[in-house]
PDB file of C-alpha atoms in Angstrom:
ATOM      1  CA  UNK A 602     212.231-146.949  -2.322  1.00 67.00           C
ATOM      2  CA  UNK A 603     209.923-145.347  -4.823  1.00 72.00           C
ATOM      3  CA  UNK A 604     209.649-141.596  -4.335  1.00 88.00           C
ATOM      4  CA  UNK A 605     207.779-138.638  -5.701  1.00 93.00           C
ATOM      5  CA  UNK A 606     209.312-135.276  -4.917  1.00 94.00           C
ATOM      6  CA  UNK A 607     207.691-131.857  -4.954  1.00 95.00           C
ATOM      7  CA  UNK A 608     208.780-128.495  -3.682  1.00 89.00           C
ATOM      8  CA  UNK A 609     206.533-127.860  -0.703  1.00 84.00           C
ATOM      9  CA  UNK A 610     206.452-124.125  -1.351  1.00 85.00           C
ATOM     10  CA  UNK A 611     204.611-121.984  -0.714  1.00 93.00           C
ATOM     11  CA  UNK A 612     204.683-120.809  -4.302  1.00 96.00           C
ATOM     12  CA  UNK A 613     203.281-117.330  -4.591  1.00 97.00           C
ATOM     13  CA  UNK A 614     202.207-115.843  -7.934  1.00 97.00           C
ATOM     14  CA  UNK A 615     200.216-112.737  -8.807  1.00 98.00           C
ATOM     15  CA  UNK A 616     196.771-113.063 -10.260  1.00 98.00           C
ATOM     16  CA  UNK A 617     196.889-113.573 -14.020  1.00 97.00           C
ATOM     17  CA  UNK A 618     200.391-115.035 -14.017  1.00 98.00           C
ATOM     18  CA  UNK A 619     201.440-118.559 -14.943  1.00 98.00           C
ATOM     19  CA  UNK A 620     201.999-120.901 -12.021  1.00 97.00           C
ATOM     20  CA  UNK A 621     204.485-123.699 -12.648  1.00 97.00           C
ATOM     21  CA  UNK A 622     204.444-126.736 -10.381  1.00 97.00           C
ATOM     22  CA  UNK A 623     207.071-129.430 -10.697  1.00 97.00           C
ATOM     23  CA  UNK A 624     207.371-133.034  -9.664  1.00 96.00           C
ATOM     24  CA  UNK A 625     210.092-135.653 -10.054  1.00 96.00           C
ATOM     25  CA  UNK A 626     209.774-139.370  -9.569  1.00 94.00           C
ATOM     26  CA  UNK A 627     212.273-142.110  -8.935  1.00 92.00           C
ATOM     27  CA  UNK A 628     210.768-145.162 -10.642  1.00 86.00           C
ATOM     28  CA  UNK A 629     211.779-145.139 -14.307  1.00 85.00           C
ATOM     29  CA  UNK A 630     209.067-147.697 -15.080  1.00 83.00           C
ATOM     30  CA  UNK A 631     206.231-145.396 -14.043  1.00 85.00           C
ATOM     31  CA  UNK A 632     203.663-144.862 -16.754  1.00 85.00           C
ATOM     32  CA  UNK A 633     200.797-142.872 -15.271  1.00 90.00           C
ATOM     33  CA  UNK A 634     200.909-139.471 -13.643  1.00 94.00           C
ATOM     34  CA  UNK A 635     198.232-137.442 -11.937  1.00 95.00           C
ATOM     35  CA  UNK A 636     197.747-133.977 -10.541  1.00 97.00           C
ATOM     36  CA  UNK A 637     195.285-133.416  -7.733  1.00 97.00           C
ATOM     37  CA  UNK A 638     194.212-130.166  -6.155  1.00 97.00           C
ATOM     38  CA  UNK A 639     193.412-130.081  -2.470  1.00 97.00           C
ATOM     39  CA  UNK A 640     191.811-127.124  -0.800  1.00 97.00           C
ATOM     40  CA  UNK A 641     192.398-126.708   2.896  1.00 94.00           C
ATOM     41  CA  UNK A 642     190.190-129.083   4.857  1.00 93.00           C
ATOM     42  CA  UNK A 643     188.936-130.849   1.750  1.00 95.00           C
ATOM     43  CA  UNK A 644     189.781-134.075  -0.036  1.00 96.00           C
ATOM     44  CA  UNK A 645     191.897-134.179  -3.227  1.00 96.00           C
ATOM     45  CA  UNK A 646     190.244-133.450  -6.543  1.00 95.00           C
ATOM     46  CA  UNK A 647     191.612-134.826  -9.814  1.00 94.00           C
ATOM     47  CA  UNK A 648     192.744-132.086 -12.210  1.00 95.00           C
ATOM     48  CA  UNK A 649     194.788-133.801 -14.883  1.00 94.00           C
ATOM     49  CA  UNK A 650     196.337-137.100 -15.785  1.00 94.00           C
ATOM     50  CA  UNK A 651     198.962-137.787 -18.396  1.00 95.00           C
ATOM     51  CA  UNK A 652     200.436-140.975 -19.756  1.00 91.00           C
ATOM     52  CA  UNK A 653     202.509-139.925 -22.784  1.00 90.00           C
ATOM     53  CA  UNK A 654     205.532-137.711 -23.161  1.00 93.00           C
ATOM     54  CA  UNK A 655     204.743-134.147 -24.089  1.00 95.00           C
ATOM     55  CA  UNK A 656     202.002-131.733 -23.190  1.00 96.00           C
ATOM     56  CA  UNK A 657     198.351-132.247 -22.402  1.00 96.00           C
ATOM     57  CA  UNK A 658     196.098-129.240 -22.157  1.00 97.00           C
ATOM     58  CA  UNK A 659     192.739-128.859 -20.453  1.00 96.00           C
ATOM     59  CA  UNK A 660     191.452-125.325 -20.198  1.00 97.00           C
ATOM     60  CA  UNK A 661     193.891-123.248 -18.169  1.00 97.00           C
ATOM     61  CA  UNK A 662     195.839-126.335 -17.121  1.00 98.00           C
ATOM     62  CA  UNK A 663     198.698-127.988 -18.995  1.00 98.00           C
ATOM     63  CA  UNK A 664     200.425-131.120 -17.805  1.00 97.00           C
ATOM     64  CA  UNK A 665     203.904-131.804 -19.147  1.00 97.00           C
ATOM     65  CA  UNK A 666     205.639-135.152 -18.980  1.00 96.00           C
ATOM     66  CA  UNK A 667     209.266-135.980 -19.679  1.00 95.00           C
ATOM     67  CA  UNK A 668     209.917-139.639 -18.944  1.00 93.00           C
ATOM     68  CA  UNK A 669     213.588-139.485 -19.885  1.00 93.00           C
ATOM     69  CA  UNK A 670     214.175-136.856 -17.213  1.00 94.00           C
ATOM     70  CA  UNK A 671     211.569-138.342 -14.898  1.00 95.00           C
ATOM     71  CA  UNK A 672     209.653-135.207 -14.255  1.00 95.00           C
ATOM     72  CA  UNK A 673     206.103-134.072 -14.658  1.00 97.00           C
ATOM     73  CA  UNK A 674     204.861-130.523 -14.325  1.00 97.00           C
ATOM     74  CA  UNK A 675     201.609-128.632 -14.150  1.00 98.00           C
ATOM     75  CA  UNK A 676     201.180-125.168 -15.594  1.00 98.00           C
ATOM     76  CA  UNK A 677     198.253-123.007 -14.603  1.00 98.00           C
ATOM     77  CA  UNK A 678     197.670-120.081 -16.941  1.00 98.00           C
ATOM     78  CA  UNK A 679     195.874-116.916 -15.916  1.00 98.00           C
ATOM     79  CA  UNK A 680     196.097-117.918 -12.258  1.00 98.00           C
ATOM     80  CA  UNK A 681     193.148-116.941 -10.108  1.00 97.00           C
ATOM     81  CA  UNK A 682     192.894-116.565  -6.327  1.00 97.00           C
ATOM     82  CA  UNK A 683     190.557-119.571  -6.419  1.00 97.00           C
ATOM     83  CA  UNK A 684     193.507-121.655  -7.624  1.00 98.00           C
ATOM     84  CA  UNK A 685     195.152-121.186  -4.236  1.00 97.00           C
ATOM     85  CA  UNK A 686     195.440-124.713  -2.875  1.00 97.00           C
ATOM     86  CA  UNK A 687     197.897-127.553  -2.397  1.00 96.00           C
ATOM     87  CA  UNK A 688     198.700-129.443  -5.558  1.00 97.00           C
ATOM     88  CA  UNK A 689     199.575-133.101  -5.223  1.00 96.00           C
ATOM     89  CA  UNK A 690     201.552-135.011  -7.800  1.00 96.00           C
ATOM     90  CA  UNK A 691     200.860-138.745  -7.873  1.00 94.00           C
ATOM     91  CA  UNK A 692     202.448-141.618  -9.746  1.00 92.00           C
ATOM     92  CA  UNK A 693     201.243-145.156 -10.059  1.00 86.00           C
ATOM     93  CA  UNK A 694     203.400-147.781  -8.396  1.00 77.00           C
ATOM     94  CA  UNK A 695     204.423-149.613 -11.533  1.00 66.00           C
ATOM     95  CA  UNK A 696     205.079-152.904  -9.802  1.00 68.00           C
ATOM     96  CA  UNK A 697     201.954-152.941  -7.676  1.00 66.00           C
ATOM     97  CA  UNK A 698     199.138-154.798  -9.428  1.00 60.00           C
ATOM     98  CA  UNK A 699     196.620-153.275  -7.059  1.00 64.00           C
ATOM     99  CA  UNK A 700     197.059-149.828  -8.535  1.00 73.00           C
ATOM    100  CA  UNK A 701     198.578-148.052  -5.557  1.00 83.00           C
ATOM    101  CA  UNK A 702     199.360-144.361  -6.006  1.00 89.00           C
ATOM    102  CA  UNK A 703     202.491-142.751  -4.634  1.00 90.00           C
ATOM    103  CA  UNK A 704     201.954-139.120  -3.680  1.00 92.00           C
ATOM    104  CA  UNK A 705     204.385-136.279  -3.373  1.00 93.00           C
ATOM    105  CA  UNK A 706     204.200-134.067  -0.333  1.00 93.00           C
ATOM    106  CA  UNK A 707     202.347-131.397  -2.274  1.00 95.00           C
ATOM    107  CA  UNK A 708     203.113-127.838  -3.330  1.00 96.00           C
ATOM    108  CA  UNK A 709     201.154-125.042  -1.712  1.00 96.00           C
ATOM    109  CA  UNK A 710     200.163-122.413  -4.267  1.00 97.00           C
ATOM    110  CA  UNK A 711     199.062-118.942  -3.280  1.00 97.00           C
ATOM    111  CA  UNK A 712     197.647-116.626  -5.955  1.00 97.00           C
ATOM    112  CA  UNK A 713     197.658-113.016  -4.810  1.00 96.00           C
ATOM    113  CA  UNK A 714     194.960-110.652  -6.128  1.00 94.00           C
TER     114      UNK A 714
ATOM    115  CA  UNK B1284     179.420-135.049 -10.006  1.00 68.00           C
ATOM    116  CA  UNK B1285     180.832-137.108  -7.182  1.00 71.00           C
ATOM    117  CA  UNK B1286     181.755-140.656  -8.024  1.00 89.00           C
ATOM    118  CA  UNK B1287     182.731-141.722  -4.506  1.00 94.00           C
ATOM    119  CA  UNK B1288     180.606-141.039  -1.450  1.00 95.00           C
ATOM    120  CA  UNK B1289     182.010-141.124   2.069  1.00 97.00           C
ATOM    121  CA  UNK B1290     180.053-140.996   5.310  1.00 97.00           C
ATOM    122  CA  UNK B1291     180.078-139.528   7.888  1.00 97.00           C
ATOM    123  CA  UNK B1292     181.901-136.309   7.075  1.00 97.00           C
ATOM    124  CA  UNK B1293     182.740-135.581  10.690  1.00 97.00           C
ATOM    125  CA  UNK B1294     182.860-137.589  13.883  1.00 97.00           C
ATOM    126  CA  UNK B1295     183.554-136.379  17.392  1.00 97.00           C
ATOM    127  CA  UNK B1296     183.586-139.039  20.062  1.00 95.00           C
ATOM    128  CA  UNK B1297     185.111-140.115  23.332  1.00 96.00           C
ATOM    129  CA  UNK B1298     188.297-142.092  23.687  1.00 96.00           C
ATOM    130  CA  UNK B1299     187.684-145.838  23.525  1.00 96.00           C
ATOM    131  CA  UNK B1300     184.831-145.609  21.055  1.00 95.00           C
ATOM    132  CA  UNK B1301     184.906-147.558  17.801  1.00 97.00           C
ATOM    133  CA  UNK B1302     184.065-145.552  14.716  1.00 97.00           C
ATOM    134  CA  UNK B1303     182.902-146.895  11.372  1.00 97.00           C
ATOM    135  CA  UNK B1304     183.420-144.955   8.137  1.00 98.00           C
ATOM    136  CA  UNK B1305     181.686-145.939   4.912  1.00 97.00           C
ATOM    137  CA  UNK B1306     182.941-145.471   1.383  1.00 96.00           C
ATOM    138  CA  UNK B1307     180.606-146.073  -1.529  1.00 95.00           C
ATOM    139  CA  UNK B1308     181.220-146.041  -5.249  1.00 93.00           C
ATOM    140  CA  UNK B1309     178.363-144.342  -7.073  1.00 91.00           C
ATOM    141  CA  UNK B1310     177.114-145.890 -10.307  1.00 85.00           C
ATOM    142  CA  UNK B1311     180.125-148.138 -10.734  1.00 87.00           C
ATOM    143  CA  UNK B1312     181.628-151.229  -9.224  1.00 87.00           C
ATOM    144  CA  UNK B1313     184.912-150.913  -7.416  1.00 86.00           C
ATOM    145  CA  UNK B1314     186.784-154.141  -6.815  1.00 83.00           C
ATOM    146  CA  UNK B1315     189.511-152.115  -5.152  1.00 88.00           C
ATOM    147  CA  UNK B1316     189.233-149.123  -2.858  1.00 92.00           C
ATOM    148  CA  UNK B1317     191.913-147.314  -0.935  1.00 94.00           C
ATOM    149  CA  UNK B1318     191.998-145.803   2.537  1.00 97.00           C
ATOM    150  CA  UNK B1319     194.219-142.844   3.351  1.00 97.00           C
ATOM    151  CA  UNK B1320     194.943-140.813   6.426  1.00 97.00           C
ATOM    152  CA  UNK B1321     196.114-137.238   6.421  1.00 95.00           C
ATOM    153  CA  UNK B1322     197.438-135.254   9.349  1.00 94.00           C
ATOM    154  CA  UNK B1323     197.460-131.435   9.236  1.00 90.00           C
ATOM    155  CA  UNK B1324     199.988-129.949   6.834  1.00 86.00           C
ATOM    156  CA  UNK B1325     201.057-133.409   5.674  1.00 88.00           C
ATOM    157  CA  UNK B1326     200.471-135.376   2.517  1.00 88.00           C
ATOM    158  CA  UNK B1327     198.220-138.372   2.107  1.00 92.00           C
ATOM    159  CA  UNK B1328     199.366-141.572   3.710  1.00 93.00           C
ATOM    160  CA  UNK B1329     198.006-144.783   2.269  1.00 93.00           C
ATOM    161  CA  UNK B1330     196.779-147.034   5.053  1.00 96.00           C
ATOM    162  CA  UNK B1331     195.450-149.999   3.148  1.00 95.00           C
ATOM    163  CA  UNK B1332     194.075-151.337  -0.090  1.00 92.00           C
ATOM    164  CA  UNK B1333     190.600-152.760   0.271  1.00 90.00           C
ATOM    165  CA  UNK B1334     189.811-155.725  -1.978  1.00 85.00           C
ATOM    166  CA  UNK B1335     186.270-156.927  -2.564  1.00 84.00           C
ATOM    167  CA  UNK B1336     185.781-160.414  -1.237  1.00 83.00           C
ATOM    168  CA  UNK B1337     189.219-160.770   0.268  1.00 85.00           C
ATOM    169  CA  UNK B1338     191.413-159.402   3.004  1.00 88.00           C
ATOM    170  CA  UNK B1339     192.695-155.882   2.838  1.00 92.00           C
ATOM    171  CA  UNK B1340     196.354-155.223   2.185  1.00 92.00           C
ATOM    172  CA  UNK B1341     197.796-152.985   4.870  1.00 95.00           C
ATOM    173  CA  UNK B1342     200.778-150.702   4.490  1.00 93.00           C
ATOM    174  CA  UNK B1343     203.769-151.175   6.714  1.00 93.00           C
ATOM    175  CA  UNK B1344     203.222-149.777  10.177  1.00 94.00           C
ATOM    176  CA  UNK B1345     199.421-149.763   9.985  1.00 95.00           C
ATOM    177  CA  UNK B1346     197.811-151.975  12.627  1.00 94.00           C
ATOM    178  CA  UNK B1347     195.263-154.211  10.949  1.00 94.00           C
ATOM    179  CA  UNK B1348     193.572-155.011  14.254  1.00 95.00           C
ATOM    180  CA  UNK B1349     193.211-151.321  14.949  1.00 96.00           C
ATOM    181  CA  UNK B1350     191.899-150.349  11.532  1.00 97.00           C
ATOM    182  CA  UNK B1351     189.438-152.972  10.369  1.00 96.00           C
ATOM    183  CA  UNK B1352     188.528-152.908   6.707  1.00 95.00           C
ATOM    184  CA  UNK B1353     185.594-154.728   5.189  1.00 92.00           C
ATOM    185  CA  UNK B1354     184.831-154.710   1.477  1.00 90.00           C
ATOM    186  CA  UNK B1355     181.742-156.858   1.408  1.00 83.00           C
ATOM    187  CA  UNK B1356     180.301-155.645  -1.883  1.00 89.00           C
ATOM    188  CA  UNK B1357     181.472-154.089  -5.112  1.00 89.00           C
ATOM    189  CA  UNK B1358     180.205-150.680  -4.071  1.00 92.00           C
ATOM    190  CA  UNK B1359     180.965-150.488  -0.357  1.00 94.00           C
ATOM    191  CA  UNK B1360     184.083-150.550   1.765  1.00 95.00           C
ATOM    192  CA  UNK B1361     184.122-149.730   5.456  1.00 96.00           C
ATOM    193  CA  UNK B1362     186.915-148.682   7.774  1.00 97.00           C
ATOM    194  CA  UNK B1363     186.413-149.204  11.485  1.00 97.00           C
ATOM    195  CA  UNK B1364     188.755-147.485  13.879  1.00 97.00           C
ATOM    196  CA  UNK B1365     188.566-149.669  16.943  1.00 97.00           C
ATOM    197  CA  UNK B1366     188.959-148.303  20.446  1.00 96.00           C
ATOM    198  CA  UNK B1367     189.945-144.917  19.079  1.00 96.00           C
ATOM    199  CA  UNK B1368     192.300-142.683  21.021  1.00 96.00           C
ATOM    200  CA  UNK B1369     193.233-139.014  20.587  1.00 96.00           C
ATOM    201  CA  UNK B1370     196.244-139.934  18.428  1.00 95.00           C
ATOM    202  CA  UNK B1371     193.832-141.486  15.927  1.00 96.00           C
ATOM    203  CA  UNK B1372     192.320-138.069  15.305  1.00 97.00           C
ATOM    204  CA  UNK B1373     192.914-137.348  11.651  1.00 97.00           C
ATOM    205  CA  UNK B1374     191.333-136.839   8.244  1.00 97.00           C
ATOM    206  CA  UNK B1375     190.437-140.208   6.706  1.00 98.00           C
ATOM    207  CA  UNK B1376     189.809-140.371   2.974  1.00 98.00           C
ATOM    208  CA  UNK B1377     188.823-143.219   0.690  1.00 97.00           C
ATOM    209  CA  UNK B1378     189.260-143.510  -3.057  1.00 95.00           C
ATOM    210  CA  UNK B1379     188.348-145.816  -5.909  1.00 91.00           C
ATOM    211  CA  UNK B1380     189.071-146.262  -9.596  1.00 82.00           C
ATOM    212  CA  UNK B1381     185.981-145.615 -11.660  1.00 75.00           C
ATOM    213  CA  UNK B1382     187.312-147.219 -14.793  1.00 70.00           C
ATOM    214  CA  UNK B1383     188.739-150.670 -15.099  1.00 63.00           C
ATOM    215  CA  UNK B1384     192.324-151.301 -15.951  1.00 62.00           C
ATOM    216  CA  UNK B1385     195.604-150.236 -14.540  1.00 61.00           C
ATOM    217  CA  UNK B1386     196.709-146.668 -14.471  1.00 71.00           C
ATOM    218  CA  UNK B1387     193.245-145.202 -14.175  1.00 80.00           C
ATOM    219  CA  UNK B1388     192.722-142.137 -11.980  1.00 86.00           C
ATOM    220  CA  UNK B1389     191.578-142.561  -8.433  1.00 89.00           C
ATOM    221  CA  UNK B1390     188.586-140.539  -7.338  1.00 91.00           C
ATOM    222  CA  UNK B1391     188.353-139.490  -3.723  1.00 95.00           C
ATOM    223  CA  UNK B1392     185.481-139.284  -1.317  1.00 96.00           C
ATOM    224  CA  UNK B1393     184.944-136.084   0.627  1.00 96.00           C
ATOM    225  CA  UNK B1394     186.771-137.461   3.646  1.00 97.00           C
ATOM    226  CA  UNK B1395     185.892-137.995   7.289  1.00 98.00           C
ATOM    227  CA  UNK B1396     187.320-135.767   9.953  1.00 97.00           C
ATOM    228  CA  UNK B1397     187.694-137.810  13.102  1.00 97.00           C
ATOM    229  CA  UNK B1398     188.212-136.102  16.437  1.00 97.00           C
ATOM    230  CA  UNK B1399     188.722-138.220  19.527  1.00 96.00           C
ATOM    231  CA  UNK B1400     188.321-136.424  22.824  1.00 94.00           C
TER     232      UNK B1400
END
């Protein structure tokens, strides 16, 4: 059974610090990885996607992918209280032609002022 | 701006009522849309994949006669919760891929909070 694992947290960091969110996946054939942010009571919002090994940076966010170790991470630099949310890691089901995403259970991030 | 529109945002109704939720792709055609359900403090649970012009593909354990999906056009998919009961109360969210091809990001609607009294 294909799985995506995240530490549910909560992860608490002080304002201005780097928040590191991790995700592992079970399907070695997976090729596409996504990070979504979900505020309480709201729907998920796409933050980053990454397809290739290495780092991808977008503003304060950096996604890191290591296919050999089957993990993907999200770094948030200069964390702000407004970053407090649940972060969902998602991986495409490689064998599903319909493009189904497999989500982790999410990591709750709390940034303390 | 938003690429997927979902309506209504909130529904409160009596037990036994059928509720229809609409999901529209804005400015693009979506041959495939997805319907999720999320209970409090839990992650997203995929209910079904909605395919334009054909039957939806339901995930294991999801009652297709309970949750009717219609994807009659390339920009609209609807989810009807038939004869809803309090246990159907949940946050329902749709999504679609804006760009063609596999591995493209899914964009989510704002969700519909359904409360059955």
